[in-house]
mmCIF file of C-alpha atoms in Angstrom:
data_model
loop_
_atom_site.group_PDB
_atom_site.id
_atom_site.type_symbol
_atom_site.label_atom_id
_atom_site.label_comp_id
_atom_site.label_asym_id
_atom_site.label_seq_id
_atom_site.Cartn_x
_atom_site.Cartn_y
_atom_site.Cartn_z
ATOM 1 C CA MET E 1 14.672 108.660 46.888
ATOM 2 C CA ASP E 2 16.588 107.387 49.759
ATOM 3 C CA THR E 3 17.789 110.929 51.465
ATOM 4 C CA SER E 4 20.294 109.108 53.566
ATOM 5 C CA LEU E 5 22.302 108.973 50.300
ATOM 6 C CA LEU E 6 22.718 112.634 50.277
ATOM 7 C CA GLU E 7 25.662 114.478 52.102
ATOM 8 C CA PHE E 8 25.167 117.993 52.163
ATOM 9 C CA ILE E 9 28.314 120.465 52.324
ATOM 10 C CA ASP E 10 28.218 124.286 52.317
ATOM 11 C CA GLN E 11 31.688 125.097 50.457
ATOM 12 C CA VAL E 12 34.217 122.654 49.160
ATOM 13 C CA ASP E 13 37.253 123.039 46.542
ATOM 14 C CA SER E 14 35.695 120.229 44.249
ATOM 15 C CA THR E 15 33.036 117.664 45.197
ATOM 16 C CA ASN E 16 35.198 115.147 43.336
ATOM 17 C CA THR E 17 38.200 115.595 45.232
ATOM 18 C CA TYR E 18 36.097 115.546 48.328
ATOM 19 C CA LEU E 19 34.430 112.404 47.618
ATOM 20 C CA THR E 20 37.570 110.555 46.239
ATOM 21 C CA GLY E 21 39.466 111.363 49.711
ATOM 22 C CA GLN E 22 36.549 110.280 51.912
ATOM 23 C CA ILE E 23 36.280 106.758 49.806
ATOM 24 C CA ALA E 24 40.093 106.619 50.195
ATOM 25 C CA SER E 25 40.199 107.084 53.854
ATOM 26 C CA GLY E 26 38.218 103.749 54.242
ATOM 27 C CA ARG E 27 34.807 105.297 54.521
ATOM 28 C CA ASP E 28 31.865 102.902 53.743
ATOM 29 C CA LEU E 29 29.778 104.682 51.507
ATOM 30 C CA PRO E 30 26.898 103.239 49.734
ATOM 31 C CA GLN E 31 25.732 103.104 45.711
ATOM 32 C CA LEU E 32 24.873 106.154 44.444
ATOM 33 C CA HIS E 33 26.012 108.078 47.824
ATOM 34 C CA THR E 34 25.873 112.009 46.659
ATOM 35 C CA VAL E 35 27.959 114.836 47.910
ATOM 36 C CA VAL E 36 26.125 118.097 47.278
ATOM 37 C CA CYS E 37 27.946 121.423 47.550
ATOM 38 C CA ARG E 38 26.488 125.014 47.936
ATOM 39 C CA GLN E 39 29.454 126.598 46.837
ATOM 40 C CA GLN E 40 32.578 124.747 45.134
ATOM 41 C CA THR E 41 35.667 126.815 45.036
ATOM 42 C CA ALA E 42 37.820 124.701 42.492
ATOM 43 C CA GLY E 43 35.373 122.994 40.644
ATOM 44 C CA ARG E 44 36.994 120.898 38.180
ATOM 45 C CA GLY E 45 35.943 119.971 34.390
ATOM 46 C CA MET E 46 37.508 118.211 31.634
ATOM 47 C CA ARG E 47 41.020 119.393 30.475
ATOM 48 C CA GLY E 48 41.753 121.180 33.454
ATOM 49 C CA ASN E 49 38.608 123.549 33.076
ATOM 50 C CA THR E 50 36.780 125.090 35.879
ATOM 51 C CA TRP E 51 33.068 124.733 36.490
ATOM 52 C CA THR E 52 31.576 128.142 37.485
ATOM 53 C CA SER E 53 28.116 128.529 39.456
ATOM 54 C CA ARG E 54 26.447 130.929 41.989
ATOM 55 C CA PRO E 55 25.611 129.493 45.427
ATOM 56 C CA GLY E 56 22.280 127.887 45.664
ATOM 57 C CA ASP E 57 21.195 128.710 41.682
ATOM 58 C CA SER E 58 22.535 125.521 40.274
ATOM 59 C CA LEU E 59 23.597 122.227 41.119
ATOM 60 C CA THR E 60 26.968 120.939 41.936
ATOM 61 C CA PHE E 61 27.509 117.428 43.148
ATOM 62 C CA SER E 62 29.241 114.018 42.861
ATOM 63 C CA ILE E 63 27.735 110.617 42.876
ATOM 64 C CA LEU E 64 29.442 107.351 43.844
ATOM 65 C CA LEU E 65 28.775 104.531 41.389
ATOM 66 C CA ARG E 66 30.258 100.770 41.878
ATOM 67 C CA SER E 67 30.305 97.816 39.456
ATOM 68 C CA ASP E 68 31.376 94.698 39.801
ATOM 69 C CA MET E 69 31.510 93.808 36.055
ATOM 70 C CA LEU E 70 33.003 97.037 34.757
ATOM 71 C CA GLN E 71 36.295 96.521 32.932
ATOM 72 C CA GLY E 72 39.100 99.496 32.237
ATOM 73 C CA LYS E 73 38.442 99.174 28.626
ATOM 74 C CA GLN E 74 34.764 99.569 28.997
ATOM 75 C CA GLN E 75 34.973 102.499 31.568
ATOM 76 C CA PHE E 76 33.505 105.052 28.827
ATOM 77 C CA ALA E 77 30.301 103.287 29.491
ATOM 78 C CA VAL E 78 30.022 105.298 33.189
ATOM 79 C CA SER E 79 29.972 108.850 30.995
ATOM 80 C CA GLU E 80 27.189 107.413 28.558
ATOM 81 C CA LEU E 81 25.251 106.125 31.641
ATOM 82 C CA ALA E 82 25.807 109.581 33.216
ATOM 83 C CA ALA E 83 24.930 111.678 30.205
ATOM 84 C CA TRP E 84 21.876 109.779 29.354
ATOM 85 C CA ALA E 85 20.694 110.182 32.921
ATOM 86 C CA VAL E 86 21.261 114.035 33.002
ATOM 87 C CA MET E 87 19.729 114.498 29.218
ATOM 88 C CA ARG E 88 16.457 112.225 30.925
ATOM 89 C CA THR E 89 16.408 114.615 33.750
ATOM 90 C CA PHE E 90 16.454 117.989 31.650
ATOM 91 C CA ALA E 91 13.854 116.647 29.157
ATOM 92 C CA SER E 92 11.289 115.905 31.814
ATOM 93 C CA TYR E 93 10.940 119.670 32.041
ATOM 94 C CA MET E 94 10.859 120.539 28.492
ATOM 95 C CA THR E 95 8.132 120.821 25.693
ATOM 96 C CA ASP E 96 8.878 118.185 22.772
ATOM 97 C CA ASP E 97 10.206 120.870 20.785
ATOM 98 C CA GLN E 98 12.800 121.667 23.224
ATOM 99 C CA LYS E 99 13.898 118.473 23.744
ATOM 100 C CA GLN E 100 14.957 117.985 20.058
ATOM 101 C CA GLN E 101 17.743 120.712 21.019
ATOM 102 C CA LEU E 102 19.168 118.557 23.556
ATOM 103 C CA ARG E 103 22.679 116.788 22.708
ATOM 104 C CA VAL E 104 25.771 115.398 24.496
ATOM 105 C CA LYS E 105 28.867 116.993 23.334
ATOM 106 C CA TRP E 106 31.753 114.253 23.279
ATOM 107 C CA PRO E 107 33.199 113.312 25.867
ATOM 108 C CA ASN E 108 30.458 114.426 28.137
ATOM 109 C CA ASP E 109 29.076 117.731 28.134
ATOM 110 C CA ILE E 110 25.250 118.316 27.549
ATOM 111 C CA PHE E 111 24.470 121.154 25.275
ATOM 112 C CA TYR E 112 21.164 123.223 24.538
ATOM 113 C CA GLY E 113 21.524 123.874 21.073
ATOM 114 C CA ASP E 114 25.349 125.218 20.858
ATOM 115 C CA ARG E 115 24.952 126.328 24.141
ATOM 116 C CA LYS E 116 26.232 124.117 27.562
ATOM 117 C CA LEU E 117 23.861 123.197 29.995
ATOM 118 C CA ALA E 118 25.856 120.783 31.864
ATOM 119 C CA GLY E 119 29.242 119.501 32.250
ATOM 120 C CA ILE E 120 30.355 116.059 33.691
ATOM 121 C CA LEU E 121 33.568 115.089 34.824
ATOM 122 C CA ILE E 122 34.128 110.979 35.544
ATOM 123 C CA GLU E 123 37.228 109.621 37.631
ATOM 124 C CA HIS E 124 37.737 105.946 37.989
ATOM 125 C CA SER E 125 39.638 103.851 40.550
ATOM 126 C CA LEU E 126 40.910 100.421 38.903
ATOM 127 C CA THR E 127 42.120 97.521 40.355
ATOM 128 C CA GLY E 128 43.777 95.601 38.085
ATOM 129 C CA THR E 129 42.218 95.839 34.894
ATOM 130 C CA ARG E 130 38.206 96.070 36.609
ATOM 131 C CA VAL E 131 37.032 99.296 37.434
ATOM 132 C CA ASP E 132 36.566 99.463 41.318
ATOM 133 C CA TYR E 133 34.534 102.188 41.563
ATOM 134 C CA SER E 134 33.614 105.386 39.630
ATOM 135 C CA VAL E 135 33.018 109.231 40.790
ATOM 136 C CA ILE E 136 30.830 111.004 38.875
ATOM 137 C CA GLY E 137 31.010 114.773 39.064
ATOM 138 C CA ILE E 138 27.883 117.009 37.598
ATOM 139 C CA GLY E 139 27.325 120.629 37.315
ATOM 140 C CA MET E 140 23.814 121.496 36.107
ATOM 141 C CA ASN E 141 22.596 125.076 35.256
ATOM 142 C CA ILE E 142 19.485 125.427 36.931
ATOM 143 C CA ASN E 143 18.544 128.930 37.496
ATOM 144 C CA ASP E 144 22.002 131.015 37.451
ATOM 145 C CA GLU E 145 22.406 133.432 34.782
ATOM 146 C CA ALA E 146 25.615 134.884 36.125
ATOM 147 C CA PHE E 147 27.828 133.548 33.856
ATOM 148 C CA PRO E 148 30.847 135.271 32.544
ATOM 149 C CA PRO E 149 30.446 135.955 28.879
ATOM 150 C CA GLU E 150 33.297 134.067 27.356
ATOM 151 C CA LEU E 151 31.237 130.893 28.663
ATOM 152 C CA PRO E 152 28.052 130.820 26.498
ATOM 153 C CA SER E 153 25.679 128.474 28.824
ATOM 154 C CA ALA E 154 22.314 127.451 28.633
ATOM 155 C CA ILE E 155 20.194 127.740 31.606
ATOM 156 C CA LEU E 156 17.001 125.532 32.363
ATOM 157 C CA ARG E 157 15.101 128.539 34.038
ATOM 158 C CA MET E 158 15.340 130.548 30.780
ATOM 159 C CA ILE E 159 14.513 127.668 28.192
ATOM 160 C CA THR E 160 11.258 126.183 30.702
ATOM 161 C CA GLY E 161 10.312 129.879 31.617
ATOM 162 C CA ARG E 162 10.003 128.785 35.313
ATOM 163 C CA SER E 163 12.481 128.598 38.247
ATOM 164 C CA LEU E 164 13.310 125.215 39.464
ATOM 165 C CA GLU E 165 14.244 124.063 42.979
ATOM 166 C CA PRO E 166 17.825 122.552 42.437
ATOM 167 C CA MET E 167 17.194 119.612 44.933
ATOM 168 C CA GLU E 168 14.089 119.021 43.075
ATOM 169 C CA VAL E 169 15.950 118.095 39.759
ATOM 170 C CA LEU E 170 18.809 116.309 41.818
ATOM 171 C CA ILE E 171 16.128 113.859 43.029
ATOM 172 C CA ARG E 172 14.798 113.318 39.564
ATOM 173 C CA LEU E 173 18.125 112.659 38.525
ATOM 174 C CA HIS E 174 18.702 109.897 40.942
ATOM 175 C CA SER E 175 15.415 108.478 39.829
ATOM 176 C CA GLU E 176 16.680 108.693 36.281
ATOM 177 C CA LEU E 177 19.893 106.686 37.355
ATOM 178 C CA SER E 178 18.381 104.203 39.632
ATOM 179 C CA GLN E 179 15.973 103.479 36.630
ATOM 180 C CA LEU E 180 19.091 102.704 34.545
ATOM 181 C CA LEU E 181 21.165 101.227 36.871
ATOM 182 C CA PRO E 182 20.103 97.757 37.080
ATOM 183 C CA ASP E 183 20.841 96.531 33.302
ATOM 184 C CA PHE E 184 24.269 98.418 33.573
ATOM 185 C CA LEU E 185 25.318 96.975 36.735
ATOM 186 C CA LEU E 186 24.480 93.435 34.530
ATOM 187 C CA GLY E 187 26.938 94.613 31.945
ATOM 188 C CA ARG E 188 24.368 95.705 29.510
ATOM 189 C CA TYR E 189 26.026 98.569 27.876
ATOM 190 C CA GLN E 190 24.799 98.731 24.399
ATOM 191 C CA ASP E 191 21.402 100.687 25.427
ATOM 192 C CA VAL E 192 23.008 103.580 26.890
ATOM 193 C CA HIS E 193 25.753 103.600 23.962
ATOM 194 C CA ARG E 194 22.817 103.747 21.713
ATOM 195 C CA HIS E 195 21.418 106.590 23.259
ATOM 196 C CA TYR E 196 24.582 108.560 23.375
ATOM 197 C CA MET E 197 25.383 108.317 19.803
ATOM 198 C CA LYS E 198 21.715 109.200 18.989
ATOM 199 C CA TYR E 199 22.255 112.408 20.634
ATOM 200 C CA LEU E 200 25.626 113.293 20.003
ATOM 201 C CA TYR E 201 26.362 116.808 19.252
ATOM 202 C CA ARG E 202 27.376 117.393 15.630
ATOM 203 C CA ARG E 203 26.405 113.327 15.038
ATOM 204 C CA ASP E 204 25.240 113.929 11.532
ATOM 205 C CA GLY E 205 27.191 115.509 8.506
ATOM 206 C CA PHE E 206 30.740 117.176 8.213
ATOM 207 C CA PHE E 207 32.078 119.796 10.523
ATOM 208 C CA LEU E 208 35.571 121.370 11.226
ATOM 209 C CA PHE E 209 38.113 119.782 13.922
ATOM 210 C CA THR E 210 41.431 120.730 14.737
ATOM 211 C CA ASP E 211 44.167 118.233 15.948
ATOM 212 C CA ILE E 212 47.962 118.956 16.093
ATOM 213 C CA GLN E 213 48.004 118.969 12.482
ATOM 214 C CA GLY E 214 45.778 121.623 11.728
ATOM 215 C CA GLN E 215 42.032 121.952 10.853
ATOM 216 C CA PHE E 216 40.168 119.470 8.848
ATOM 217 C CA ARG E 217 36.406 118.761 8.123
ATOM 218 C CA ALA E 218 35.376 115.235 9.192
ATOM 219 C CA GLN E 219 32.075 113.201 10.260
ATOM 220 C CA ILE E 220 31.548 111.514 13.440
ATOM 221 C CA LYS E 221 31.569 107.649 12.887
ATOM 222 C CA ASP E 222 31.543 106.350 16.486
ATOM 223 C CA VAL E 223 32.873 106.755 19.913
ATOM 224 C CA THR E 224 34.886 103.552 21.175
ATOM 225 C CA PRO E 225 34.238 101.892 24.612
ATOM 226 C CA GLU E 226 37.458 103.696 26.043
ATOM 227 C CA GLY E 227 35.970 107.071 25.170
ATOM 228 C CA ARG E 228 37.955 107.793 21.736
ATOM 229 C CA LEU E 229 36.002 109.801 19.113
ATOM 230 C CA VAL E 230 36.497 108.260 15.935
ATOM 231 C CA LEU E 231 36.181 110.733 13.071
ATOM 232 C CA GLN E 232 36.259 110.189 9.319
ATOM 233 C CA ARG E 233 37.549 112.892 6.890
ATOM 234 C CA GLU E 234 36.067 113.572 3.504
ATOM 235 C CA ASP E 235 38.588 111.664 1.830
ATOM 236 C CA GLY E 236 37.909 108.472 3.786
ATOM 237 C CA TRP E 237 40.528 108.642 5.983
ATOM 238 C CA GLU E 238 39.783 107.660 9.529
ATOM 239 C CA ARG E 239 41.376 108.411 13.380
ATOM 240 C CA ALA E 240 40.223 107.606 16.872
ATOM 241 C CA TYR E 241 40.879 110.961 19.161
ATOM 242 C CA ALA E 242 41.680 110.934 22.887
ATOM 243 C CA PHE E 243 40.006 113.577 24.936
ATOM 244 C CA LYS E 244 42.769 116.328 24.394
ATOM 245 C CA GLU E 245 43.775 115.389 21.047
ATOM 246 C CA VAL E 246 40.971 117.006 18.891
ATOM 247 C CA ARG E 247 39.009 120.088 19.191
ATOM 248 C CA PHE E 248 35.443 121.189 17.598
ATOM 249 C CA ASP E 249 35.412 124.211 15.716
ATOM 250 C CA ALA E 250 32.973 127.066 15.353
ATOM 251 C CA GLU E 251 31.090 126.823 11.880
#
């Protein structure tokens, strides 16, 4: 990995906010420029959630991705790319049986069984209908066990039985992204979508969900290029949901 792509910050409110601000200020940053923070004071997740981690025990960072071909209506491909790269990274430390527990929970949380192992937040900048660049914010649970009880989380160290150097994991992730990126930049999004759907949490069977009308049982049919979750109820009725419009319920 080219270490010149790494920028280290001891403390910042959010690496996504920091990196977006650097781009807006006119700073010329290369592809896959990565801001790594020892401690985020206001790390952000989907739906306004926060990301919790103890300094030095986990990874909190943001990666810049530029693409000349990506259209706004295809923007969810970046989420699928990031999720697949993170899953491949985690899988490289696991046994075959452990790998079977890895899933991506829509839209882009990485789960081990029913516990969250990583969170991803993607923010895009569009010029017209084209995505000018994307900022990929990632938080990965490496060694940190100090999570509040209301946040059931998986820890890579507890899964593998060994403590891992967070920077080693980040370098491995960069390697995975670098392998996937050439096809992605050519507009070949089908492969990452196929893997995303294959490892989607609760992909097979009917499960409980809740929307504005109440609770219902449905199965996941697809995820659209815009990132909408397509659910089919037991009576055959289908609907596509945006990120905040539906919730997974415990079984």
